[in-house]
Amino acid sequence: MDTAATGTAPPLRAIRISKEYLGGSFKALDDVSFELRENQITAFVGPSGCGKTTMLRIVAGLEYPTRGRLEVFGKPVVGPGPDRGMIFQAYTSFPWLTAQKNVEYGMKLMGIGTGERRERANGFLKLVHLEKFAGSYPRSMSGGMKQRVALARTLAQNPKVLLMDEPFGALDAQVRWEMQELMIELIEREKKTVVAITHDIEEAIYLADRIIFFSRQPGRIKADIPVDFKNGRRYQRKEELVRLPGYADLEHRLFAMMREEIQETKTA
Amino acid sequence: MQESRAAAIGAPNHAGHEAANDPAPLFVAPKERFLEFRLQPTSQRAWMLGTLGALGFFGLWELGHYLTAESARKFLPSVEQVARALYVLFSERNFLHDVLISCYRIFVSFFAASAVGVPIGILMGCFGNVRALLNPTLSGWRYLPAASFIPLLLVWFGPTDLAKIALLFIGVIFFLISLILDNTRAVPKELVEAALTMGASRREALTGVVVPAAMPTVLDSMRNMIAVGWTYLVIAEIVGAQDGIGAVMMRAGRFLNVDTIMAAIFTIGVLGILTDVLFRVAQHLLFPWNVERRS
Ligand SMILES: Nc1ncnc2c1ncn2[C@@H]1O[C@H](COP(=O)(O)OP(=O)(O)OP(=O)(O)O)[C@@H](O)[C@H]1O
Ligand SMILES: [Mg+2]
């Protein structure tokens, strides 16, 4: 898709990132490094307050690290940019724009002309099953629909990396499930490199090809776990996934790690 | 027959004495009270209640008139007397001219205050540095009673339109700025962040996101502040003016024409309501996306 991708450089590389708050007296992240592989879905998992959001916001360029640096396809980046699309937990579809205009917004910033913009917006609205609501304002939409508008808007910019901070956290269980399935469908089609934060271990296993587990205080990578029981496949149907050998083991391992973290802070 | 079969298969038909084919009996809701939480009156009912409230007001007024001692009645004229005074004002004393002059002063000064105050308020709401730069000074100004500037403005500008417009401007702008600052800060920061991650420049995020997001509440703040504008207008016109509603009232006061004073006050009230309606209509027309849709 992106021919400018320079040979071996990964879509995103975080190099020895540290983030200190309160004038250095609080370390939210301590020397975190990782590389994303192209077309891979990575989940950030870990106890509350371990720095997942901080890490993602640093990647997005919304916050700056105290130490370390970031590279996108080998090029250092500072500050936000459309090469890293972000989906927030809060609904960020613009209420004064129709779904259609929302999706066009990012493309307009990129300088894409009116005609092409409209055409592509229609395509992406169809992709998130909102073609019937192109002329509706977010106010009249459910939470899941608003989130789909945000998703279409971000995808329409064709970002190199898609960042999501608990994107389905505010949705109820069934809508959440629909959104997860839609995500798999979209990522398979659009071939995206994705990082998604989630509290939900089941969601992490379902979506991710790889799980980065953070421990807290200071935030560090506790484990980098490939979800290899899927054998490189993505399953759209959860009921198939949970039957696979290896699913239960991985879930057990993640729950155990989570418990460890919780107990550590209890005794600390 | 239905009944017996249901019973025979042991279907969970607790009623037993009701045929399954009949519609269930209407639900008997408890009687609705006047003071009912969460009750939204229908628009007809709202109109009716509103009219009732107004009639009640005029009734009390009329009652007050007749309960006042005969000798003092001219200090509390009846509704009819005030209505007649209003008619005389318009038909014989060219009151329309005064009304238009007052409206002109209100709108010019309010337009000026908005043209200055809205951008400043939005910039302060967006940027901490601008806030830090201006807020201490502007907060101080907010505590100065605008009326205390009257002597100064008269010295500077004399009894001109400019003096009155300046007073209204001073009376309105500082509160307007602080309201708009709050409106702007209430814009969810994720909206701005979303725009930035999509590659918006600071200018694009400001004009394309913060401004449209804040606009409906900004318009509400303006609606509230224009009401305050009327307060200062009357003060300004009472103190030093040949024309305008306030001047008419002042002159009437000198001759103890209470009915004329009241007619003028009533006129201001009506103008206030009209301004309010104007702003509400503008809200609907300009920001249809923000209007609650009843389906
Ligand atoms: N601006 C800030 N000033 C001071 N401390 C902060 C700031 N932002 C975050 N922190 C702290 O940094 C730590 C990491 O926060 P972060 O939001 O990244 O955690 P998280 O892993 O996303 O948690 P959650 O799962 O609850 O969303 C927390 O202890 C938080 O209190
Ligand atoms: Mg978080």
Coordinates of C-alpha atoms and ligand atoms in Angstrom, one line a residue:
Chain A
M1 CA 0.0 0.0 0.0
D2 CA 2.7 2.4 1.1
T3 CA 5.6 2.1 -1.3
A4 CA 7.6 4.6 0.6
A5 CA 8.0 2.1 3.4
T6 CA 11.7 1.9 3.7
G7 CA 12.9 -1.7 3.5
T8 CA 13.3 -3.1 6.9
A9 CA 12.2 -0.2 9.2
P10 CA 9.1 -1.1 11.2
P11 CA 5.9 1.0 11.0
L12 CA 6.6 2.2 14.5
R13 CA 9.5 1.9 16.8
A14 CA 9.5 3.2 20.4
I15 CA 13.0 3.6 21.7
R16 CA 13.7 3.7 25.4
I17 CA 10.7 5.8 26.3
S18 CA 10.4 7.2 29.8
K19 CA 7.8 9.6 31.0
E20 CA 8.1 11.4 34.3
Y21 CA 5.4 13.5 36.0
L22 CA 5.4 15.9 38.8
G23 CA 8.9 17.3 38.1
G24 CA 10.4 13.8 37.9
S25 CA 9.1 12.5 41.2
F26 CA 6.6 10.2 39.5
K27 CA 7.6 7.8 36.8
A28 CA 4.7 6.7 34.6
L29 CA 6.9 4.9 32.1
D30 CA 10.4 3.6 32.6
D31 CA 12.6 2.8 29.6
V32 CA 10.0 1.1 27.4
S33 CA 11.0 -0.1 24.0
F34 CA 9.1 -2.0 21.3
E35 CA 8.6 -2.3 17.6
L36 CA 5.4 -2.8 15.8
R37 CA 5.4 -5.2 12.8
E38 CA 3.5 -4.3 9.7
N39 CA -0.2 -5.4 9.6
Q40 CA 0.1 -6.7 13.1
I41 CA -2.5 -6.0 15.8
T42 CA -0.9 -5.4 19.1
A43 CA -2.9 -5.1 22.4
F44 CA -1.7 -3.2 25.4
V45 CA -2.9 -4.9 28.5
G46 CA -2.1 -4.2 32.1
P47 CA -3.4 -3.1 35.4
S48 CA -5.1 0.3 35.8
G49 CA -2.5 3.1 36.0
C50 CA 0.4 1.2 34.5
G51 CA 0.9 3.8 31.7
K52 CA -0.9 2.3 28.7
T53 CA -2.7 5.5 27.9
T54 CA 0.4 7.6 28.5
M55 CA 2.4 5.3 26.1
L56 CA -0.3 5.5 23.4
R57 CA -0.6 9.3 23.7
I58 CA 3.2 9.6 23.4
V59 CA 3.0 7.5 20.2
A60 CA 0.2 9.7 18.9
G61 CA 2.3 12.7 19.6
L62 CA -0.3 14.2 22.0
E63 CA 2.3 14.0 24.8
Y64 CA 6.0 14.1 24.8
P65 CA 8.3 11.6 26.5
T66 CA 10.9 12.7 29.1
R67 CA 13.4 10.4 27.5
G68 CA 13.6 8.3 24.4
R69 CA 12.3 8.8 20.9
L70 CA 9.9 7.5 18.3
E71 CA 10.3 6.5 14.7
V72 CA 7.7 5.8 12.0
F73 CA 9.1 3.8 9.2
G74 CA 12.6 4.8 10.4
K75 CA 11.9 8.5 10.5
P76 CA 11.8 10.3 13.8
V77 CA 8.5 11.9 14.6
V78 CA 7.6 14.7 17.0
G79 CA 4.0 15.7 17.6
P80 CA 0.8 14.4 16.2
G81 CA 0.2 13.6 12.5
P82 CA -2.2 11.8 10.2
D83 CA 0.3 8.9 9.8
R84 CA -0.8 7.8 13.3
G85 CA -4.6 7.8 13.5
M86 CA -6.2 7.7 16.9
I87 CA -9.5 6.5 18.2
F88 CA -10.5 7.7 21.6
Q89 CA -12.7 6.1 24.2
A90 CA -14.7 9.3 24.4
Y91 CA -16.8 10.0 21.3
T92 CA -15.0 12.3 19.1
S93 CA -17.2 12.5 16.0
F94 CA -17.8 16.2 15.6
P95 CA -21.4 17.0 16.5
W96 CA -21.8 19.9 14.1
L97 CA -21.0 17.8 11.1
T98 CA -23.0 15.0 9.5
A99 CA -21.5 11.5 9.4
Q100 CA -20.5 12.2 5.8
K101 CA -18.8 15.5 6.6
N102 CA -17.1 13.9 9.7
V103 CA -15.5 11.3 7.5
E104 CA -14.5 14.0 5.0
Y105 CA -12.9 16.1 7.7
G106 CA -9.6 14.4 7.9
M107 CA -9.3 14.1 4.1
K108 CA -10.0 17.8 3.8
L109 CA -7.1 18.5 6.1
M110 CA -4.9 16.4 3.8
G111 CA -6.0 18.5 0.9
I112 CA -8.0 15.9 -1.0
G113 CA -10.5 17.5 -3.4
T114 CA -14.2 17.7 -2.9
G115 CA -15.2 15.0 -5.4
E116 CA -12.7 12.4 -4.4
R117 CA -13.4 13.2 -0.7
R118 CA -17.1 12.6 -1.1
E119 CA -16.6 9.4 -3.0
R120 CA -14.1 8.0 -0.5
A121 CA -16.3 9.1 2.5
N122 CA -19.2 7.1 1.0
G123 CA -16.9 4.1 0.6
F124 CA -15.8 4.2 4.2
L125 CA -19.3 4.8 5.5
K126 CA -20.4 1.7 3.7
L127 CA -17.4 -0.1 5.3
V128 CA -18.7 0.7 8.8
H129 CA -22.3 0.0 7.7
L130 CA -23.5 3.6 8.1
E131 CA -24.2 4.4 4.4
K132 CA -27.9 5.0 5.4
F133 CA -26.8 7.6 8.0
A134 CA -24.5 9.7 5.8
G135 CA -26.7 12.8 6.4
S136 CA -27.3 12.3 10.1
Y137 CA -25.7 14.2 12.9
P138 CA -24.0 12.4 15.7
R139 CA -26.6 13.6 18.2
S140 CA -29.1 11.2 16.7
M141 CA -26.7 8.3 16.8
S142 CA -26.0 5.6 19.3
G143 CA -22.6 5.3 20.9
G144 CA -21.6 2.4 18.6
M145 CA -22.5 4.5 15.6
K146 CA -20.6 7.5 16.8
Q147 CA -17.6 5.3 17.3
R148 CA -18.0 3.9 13.8
V149 CA -18.0 7.4 12.4
A150 CA -14.8 8.1 14.2
L151 CA -13.3 4.9 12.8
A152 CA -14.3 5.6 9.3
R153 CA -12.9 9.2 9.6
T154 CA -9.6 7.9 10.8
L155 CA -9.4 5.0 8.3
A156 CA -10.2 7.4 5.4
Q157 CA -6.9 9.1 6.1
N158 CA -5.1 5.9 5.5
P159 CA -2.8 6.1 8.6
K160 CA 0.2 3.9 8.8
V161 CA -0.6 3.1 12.4
L162 CA -4.0 3.0 14.0
L163 CA -4.0 3.7 17.7
M164 CA -7.0 2.9 19.9
D165 CA -7.5 3.7 23.6
E166 CA -10.2 1.4 24.9
P167 CA -12.3 2.3 21.9
F168 CA -15.2 0.1 22.9
G169 CA -15.0 0.8 26.7
A170 CA -18.1 2.9 26.8
L171 CA -20.2 0.5 24.8
D172 CA -22.5 -2.2 26.2
A173 CA -21.5 -5.9 25.8
Q174 CA -23.4 -6.7 22.6
V175 CA -22.5 -3.6 20.7
R176 CA -18.9 -4.1 21.8
W177 CA -19.0 -7.5 20.3
E178 CA -20.3 -6.2 17.0
M179 CA -17.6 -3.6 17.0
Q180 CA -14.9 -6.1 17.7
E181 CA -16.1 -8.2 14.8
L182 CA -16.2 -5.1 12.6
M183 CA -12.6 -4.3 13.6
I184 CA -11.4 -7.7 12.5
E185 CA -13.2 -7.3 9.2
L186 CA -11.9 -3.8 8.6
I187 CA -8.3 -4.6 9.6
E188 CA -8.3 -7.6 7.3
R189 CA -9.5 -5.5 4.4
E190 CA -7.5 -2.4 5.1
K191 CA -4.3 -4.1 6.2
K192 CA -3.5 -1.9 9.1
T193 CA -0.9 -1.9 11.8
V194 CA -2.9 -1.5 15.0
V195 CA -2.3 -0.8 18.7
A196 CA -5.4 -1.2 20.9
I197 CA -5.5 -0.7 24.6
T198 CA -8.0 -2.8 26.5
H199 CA -8.9 -3.8 30.0
D200 CA -10.7 -6.8 28.7
I201 CA -8.5 -9.9 28.4
E202 CA -11.0 -11.7 26.2
E203 CA -11.0 -8.7 23.8
A204 CA -7.2 -8.7 23.7
I205 CA -7.0 -12.3 22.8
Y206 CA -9.8 -12.0 20.2
L207 CA -8.3 -8.9 18.5
A208 CA -4.6 -9.2 18.9
D209 CA -1.8 -11.0 17.2
R210 CA 0.5 -9.9 20.0
I211 CA -0.1 -8.8 23.5
I212 CA 2.2 -6.4 25.4
F213 CA 1.5 -6.7 29.1
F214 CA 2.6 -3.7 31.2
S215 CA 3.4 -3.8 34.9
R216 CA 3.1 -0.7 36.9
Q217 CA 5.0 1.7 39.1
P218 CA 7.0 2.4 37.1
G219 CA 5.3 1.3 33.9
R220 CA 7.4 -1.3 32.2
I221 CA 6.8 -4.1 29.7
K222 CA 6.3 -7.2 31.8
A223 CA 5.7 -9.6 28.9
D224 CA 5.5 -9.5 25.2
I225 CA 3.3 -12.4 24.2
P226 CA 2.6 -13.6 20.7
V227 CA -0.9 -15.0 20.3
D228 CA 0.4 -17.9 18.3
F229 CA -2.3 -20.4 18.9
K230 CA -4.2 -18.7 16.2
N231 CA -1.5 -19.7 13.7
G232 CA -1.5 -16.4 12.0
R233 CA -5.2 -16.5 11.3
R234 CA -7.8 -14.0 12.5
Y235 CA -11.0 -15.5 13.5
Q236 CA -14.1 -13.4 13.1
R237 CA -16.3 -15.8 15.1
K238 CA -15.5 -15.8 18.7
E239 CA -17.2 -19.1 19.3
E240 CA -14.6 -20.7 17.0
L241 CA -11.8 -19.0 18.7
V242 CA -12.6 -20.1 22.2
R243 CA -12.6 -23.7 21.1
L244 CA -9.0 -23.6 19.8
P245 CA -6.4 -25.4 21.8
G246 CA -4.2 -22.8 23.4
Y247 CA -7.0 -20.2 24.0
A248 CA -7.7 -21.3 27.6
D249 CA -4.0 -21.4 28.4
L250 CA -3.4 -17.9 27.2
E251 CA -6.4 -16.6 29.0
H252 CA -5.2 -18.3 32.1
R253 CA -1.7 -16.9 31.8
L254 CA -3.0 -13.3 31.3
F255 CA -5.4 -13.6 34.3
A256 CA -2.6 -14.9 36.4
M257 CA -0.3 -12.0 35.4
M258 CA -3.1 -9.6 36.2
R259 CA -3.6 -11.1 39.6
E260 CA 0.1 -10.9 40.3
E261 CA 0.1 -7.2 39.5
I262 CA -2.9 -6.6 41.7
Q263 CA -1.4 -8.4 44.6
E264 CA 1.9 -6.6 44.2
T265 CA 0.3 -3.3 44.7
K266 CA -1.8 -4.6 47.6
T267 CA 1.3 -5.7 49.5
A268 CA 3.5 -2.7 48.3
Chain B
M1 CA -62.3 -23.3 25.9
Q2 CA -58.9 -21.6 25.4
E3 CA -58.8 -21.4 29.2
S4 CA -59.4 -25.0 29.9
R5 CA -56.8 -26.1 27.3
A6 CA -54.2 -23.8 28.8
A7 CA -54.9 -25.3 32.2
A8 CA -54.7 -28.8 30.8
I9 CA -51.2 -28.3 29.3
G10 CA -50.2 -26.5 32.4
A11 CA -49.3 -23.3 30.6
P12 CA -48.3 -20.6 33.0
N13 CA -51.6 -18.8 32.8
H14 CA -51.9 -17.4 36.3
A15 CA -54.9 -15.4 35.6
G16 CA -57.1 -18.3 34.9
H17 CA -60.2 -16.2 34.8
E18 CA -59.2 -14.1 31.7
A19 CA -59.5 -15.4 28.2
A20 CA -56.1 -15.2 26.5
N21 CA -57.6 -13.7 23.3
D22 CA -58.9 -10.6 25.0
P23 CA -56.5 -7.7 25.2
A24 CA -55.0 -7.2 28.6
P25 CA -56.9 -4.6 30.7
L26 CA -55.7 -1.0 30.4
F27 CA -53.1 0.0 32.9
V28 CA -54.5 2.4 35.4
A29 CA -51.8 4.9 36.1
P30 CA -51.9 6.8 39.4
K31 CA -53.4 10.3 39.2
E32 CA -51.1 12.9 37.8
R33 CA -50.2 15.7 40.2
F34 CA -49.4 19.3 39.4
L35 CA -46.0 19.0 41.0
E36 CA -44.8 15.9 39.1
F37 CA -41.1 15.2 38.8
R38 CA -39.9 14.6 35.3
L39 CA -43.2 15.7 33.7
Q40 CA -42.8 17.7 30.5
P41 CA -46.1 19.5 29.8
T42 CA -47.3 19.3 26.2
S43 CA -46.8 22.5 24.2
Q44 CA -50.5 23.3 24.4
R45 CA -50.5 22.9 28.2
A46 CA -47.3 25.0 28.4
W47 CA -49.0 27.8 26.5
M48 CA -52.1 27.6 28.7
L49 CA -50.0 27.7 31.9
G50 CA -47.9 30.5 30.5
T51 CA -51.1 32.6 29.7
L52 CA -52.5 31.7 33.1
G53 CA -49.3 33.0 34.8
A54 CA -49.5 36.3 32.8
L55 CA -53.2 36.7 33.6
G56 CA -52.4 36.1 37.3
F57 CA -49.8 38.8 37.2
F58 CA -52.1 41.4 35.6
G59 CA -54.8 40.3 38.0
L60 CA -52.6 41.0 41.0
W61 CA -51.6 44.3 39.6
E62 CA -55.2 45.3 39.0
L63 CA -56.1 44.1 42.5
G64 CA -53.3 46.2 43.9
H65 CA -54.6 49.2 42.1
Y66 CA -58.1 48.9 43.6
L67 CA -56.8 48.1 47.1
T68 CA -54.7 51.3 47.1
A69 CA -56.3 54.3 48.8
E70 CA -58.2 56.5 46.4
S71 CA -55.8 59.4 47.0
A72 CA -52.7 57.4 46.1
R73 CA -54.1 55.5 43.1
K74 CA -52.4 57.6 40.5
F75 CA -49.1 56.1 41.8
L76 CA -50.3 52.6 41.0
P77 CA -52.3 53.0 37.8
S78 CA -54.5 50.2 36.6
V79 CA -53.7 48.0 33.7
E80 CA -56.1 49.9 31.4
Q81 CA -54.5 53.2 32.3
V82 CA -51.1 51.9 31.5
A83 CA -52.4 50.5 28.2
R84 CA -53.9 53.9 27.4
A85 CA -50.7 55.6 28.2
L86 CA -48.9 53.2 25.9
Y87 CA -51.3 54.0 23.1
V88 CA -50.9 57.7 23.7
L89 CA -47.1 57.3 23.7
F90 CA -47.1 55.7 20.3
S91 CA -49.9 57.6 18.6
E92 CA -49.2 61.1 19.9
R93 CA -45.6 61.3 21.2
N94 CA -43.7 59.5 18.6
F95 CA -42.5 56.9 21.1
L96 CA -41.5 54.6 18.2
H97 CA -38.6 56.9 17.5
D98 CA -37.4 56.5 21.1
V99 CA -37.8 52.8 21.0
L100 CA -35.8 52.5 17.8
I101 CA -33.1 54.8 19.2
S102 CA -32.8 52.5 22.2
C103 CA -32.7 49.4 20.1
Y104 CA -30.0 51.0 17.9
R105 CA -27.9 51.7 21.0
I106 CA -28.4 48.2 22.3
F107 CA -27.5 46.5 19.1
V108 CA -24.6 48.6 18.2
S109 CA -23.0 48.3 21.6
F110 CA -23.8 44.7 22.0
F111 CA -22.4 44.0 18.5
A112 CA -19.2 45.8 19.5
A113 CA -18.9 44.0 22.8
S114 CA -19.4 40.6 21.0
A115 CA -17.0 41.4 18.3
V116 CA -14.3 42.1 20.9
G117 CA -15.4 39.8 23.7
V118 CA -16.1 36.6 21.8
P119 CA -12.7 36.2 20.2
I120 CA -10.9 37.2 23.4
G121 CA -13.1 34.7 25.4
I122 CA -12.4 31.9 22.9
L123 CA -8.6 32.6 22.9
M124 CA -8.5 32.7 26.7
G125 CA -10.5 29.5 26.8
C126 CA -8.1 27.7 24.4
F127 CA -4.7 28.9 25.5
G128 CA -3.5 29.0 29.1
N129 CA -0.9 31.7 28.3
V130 CA -3.6 34.1 27.0
R131 CA -5.7 33.3 30.1
A132 CA -2.8 34.0 32.4
L133 CA -2.0 37.2 30.5
L134 CA -5.6 38.7 30.6
N135 CA -7.6 37.1 33.4
P136 CA -6.2 39.0 36.4
T137 CA -6.9 42.3 34.7
L138 CA -10.2 41.4 33.3
S139 CA -11.4 40.0 36.6
G140 CA -10.6 43.3 38.2
W141 CA -12.7 45.1 35.6
R142 CA -15.6 42.8 36.3
Y143 CA -15.8 44.1 39.8
L144 CA -16.0 47.8 38.8
P145 CA -19.7 48.9 38.6
A146 CA -20.3 50.1 35.1
A147 CA -22.5 52.9 36.3
S148 CA -19.5 54.5 38.0
F149 CA -18.1 55.2 34.6
I150 CA -21.0 57.5 33.7
P151 CA -19.4 60.7 35.0
L152 CA -16.2 59.9 33.2
L153 CA -17.9 59.0 29.9
L154 CA -19.9 62.2 30.1
V155 CA -16.7 64.2 30.5
W156 CA -15.1 62.4 27.6
F157 CA -17.9 62.2 25.1
G158 CA -20.6 64.6 26.4
P159 CA -24.3 63.5 26.3
T160 CA -23.7 61.7 23.0
D161 CA -24.7 58.4 21.6
L162 CA -21.1 57.3 21.9
A163 CA -21.2 57.8 25.7
K164 CA -24.2 55.6 26.0
I165 CA -22.8 52.9 23.7
A166 CA -19.6 53.0 25.6
L167 CA -21.4 52.5 28.9
L168 CA -23.3 49.5 27.6
F169 CA -20.1 48.1 26.2
I170 CA -18.3 48.4 29.5
G171 CA -21.2 46.9 31.3
V172 CA -21.5 43.9 29.2
I173 CA -18.1 42.9 27.8
F174 CA -16.2 41.7 30.9
F175 CA -19.0 39.3 31.9
L176 CA -19.4 38.2 28.4
I177 CA -15.7 37.4 28.1
S178 CA -15.8 35.3 31.3
L179 CA -18.9 33.4 30.2
I180 CA -17.3 32.7 26.8
L181 CA -14.1 31.6 28.4
D182 CA -16.1 29.0 30.3
N183 CA -18.0 28.0 27.2
T184 CA -14.8 27.4 25.4
R185 CA -13.2 25.5 28.2
A186 CA -16.2 23.2 28.3
V187 CA -15.4 21.9 24.8
P188 CA -14.2 18.3 25.3
K189 CA -10.4 18.3 24.9
E190 CA -10.7 15.0 22.9
L191 CA -12.3 16.9 20.1
V192 CA -9.2 19.1 19.7
E193 CA -6.9 16.1 20.2
A194 CA -8.8 14.2 17.5
A195 CA -8.3 17.0 15.1
L196 CA -4.6 17.3 16.0
T197 CA -4.0 13.6 15.4
M198 CA -5.7 14.0 12.0
G199 CA -3.1 16.6 11.2
A200 CA -4.9 19.8 11.9
S201 CA -2.8 22.9 12.5
R202 CA -3.4 24.9 15.6
R203 CA -5.3 27.4 13.5
E204 CA -7.4 24.7 11.9
A205 CA -8.2 23.1 15.3
L206 CA -9.2 26.5 16.6
T207 CA -11.4 27.6 13.7
G208 CA -12.6 24.2 12.6
V209 CA -13.2 22.5 16.0
V210 CA -13.2 24.8 19.0
V211 CA -15.2 27.6 17.5
P212 CA -18.1 25.4 16.0
A213 CA -18.1 23.2 19.2
A214 CA -18.4 26.3 21.5
M215 CA -20.8 28.3 19.3
P216 CA -24.2 27.2 20.6
T217 CA -23.3 27.8 24.2
V218 CA -21.6 31.1 23.2
L219 CA -24.8 32.2 21.6
D220 CA -26.6 31.3 24.9
S221 CA -24.2 33.5 26.8
M222 CA -24.8 36.3 24.4
R223 CA -28.5 35.9 24.9
N224 CA -28.1 36.2 28.6
M225 CA -25.8 39.2 28.4
I226 CA -28.0 41.2 26.1
A227 CA -30.5 41.2 28.9
V228 CA -27.9 42.9 31.1
G229 CA -27.4 45.3 28.2
W230 CA -30.9 46.6 28.6
T231 CA -30.2 47.4 32.3
Y232 CA -27.3 49.6 31.4
L233 CA -29.2 51.2 28.5
V234 CA -31.9 52.5 30.8
I235 CA -29.3 53.8 33.3
A236 CA -27.4 55.5 30.4
E237 CA -30.6 57.2 29.0
I238 CA -31.9 58.2 32.4
V239 CA -28.7 60.0 33.2
G240 CA -28.1 62.0 30.1
A241 CA -30.3 61.7 27.1
Q242 CA -32.9 63.6 25.1
D243 CA -34.3 60.6 23.5
G244 CA -34.7 56.8 24.0
I245 CA -36.9 54.9 26.3
G246 CA -35.0 55.8 29.4
A247 CA -35.3 59.5 28.6
V248 CA -39.0 59.2 28.1
M249 CA -39.3 57.6 31.5
M250 CA -37.2 60.2 33.2
R251 CA -39.3 63.0 31.7
A252 CA -42.5 61.3 32.8
G253 CA -41.1 60.9 36.3
R254 CA -40.7 64.6 36.6
F255 CA -44.4 65.1 36.0
L256 CA -45.4 62.1 38.1
N257 CA -46.8 60.4 35.1
V258 CA -46.6 56.9 36.6
D259 CA -48.7 55.3 33.9
T260 CA -46.2 56.5 31.2
I261 CA -43.3 55.2 33.2
M262 CA -45.0 51.8 33.6
A263 CA -45.9 51.8 29.9
A264 CA -42.2 52.3 29.1
I265 CA -41.1 49.6 31.4
F266 CA -43.6 47.3 29.9
T267 CA -42.2 48.2 26.4
I268 CA -38.7 47.2 27.6
G269 CA -40.0 43.9 28.8
V270 CA -41.6 43.2 25.5
L271 CA -38.4 44.1 23.6
G272 CA -36.5 41.9 25.9
I273 CA -38.8 39.0 25.2
L274 CA -38.5 39.7 21.5
T275 CA -34.7 39.7 21.7
D276 CA -34.8 36.4 23.5
V277 CA -37.0 34.9 20.8
L278 CA -34.7 36.2 18.2
F279 CA -31.7 34.5 19.8
R280 CA -33.6 31.2 20.2
V281 CA -34.7 31.2 16.6
A282 CA -31.1 32.0 15.6
Q283 CA -30.0 29.0 17.7
H284 CA -32.3 26.7 15.8
L285 CA -31.4 28.1 12.4
L286 CA -27.6 28.3 12.9
F287 CA -27.1 25.1 14.8
P288 CA -29.7 22.6 13.8
W289 CA -27.3 19.8 14.8
N290 CA -27.6 20.9 18.4
V291 CA -31.4 20.9 18.5
E292 CA -33.1 18.1 20.4
R293 CA -34.9 16.1 17.8
R294 CA -38.2 14.6 18.9
S295 CA -39.1 11.6 16.9
Ligands
LIG1 N1 -0.8 14.6 33.7 C1 -0.4 13.8 34.7 N2 0.2 14.2 35.8 C2 0.5 13.3 36.8 N3 0.4 12.0 36.7 C3 -0.2 11.5 35.6 C4 -0.6 12.4 34.5 N4 -1.2 11.6 33.6 C5 -1.1 10.3 34.0 N5 -0.5 10.3 35.2 C6 -0.2 9.1 36.0 O1 0.5 8.2 35.2 C7 0.1 6.8 35.5 C8 -0.3 6.2 34.2 O2 -1.5 6.7 33.7 P1 -2.2 6.1 32.4 O3 -3.4 6.9 32.2 O4 -1.3 6.0 31.3 O5 -2.6 4.7 32.9 P2 -3.4 3.5 32.2 O6 -2.6 2.3 32.1 O7 -4.0 4.1 30.9 O8 -4.6 3.3 33.2 P3 -6.1 2.9 32.9 O9 -6.1 1.5 32.6 O10 -6.8 3.2 34.2 O11 -6.6 3.8 31.8 C9 -1.1 6.9 36.5 O12 -0.6 6.6 37.7 C10 -1.5 8.3 36.4 O13 -2.0 8.8 37.6
MG2 MG -6.0 4.5 30.1

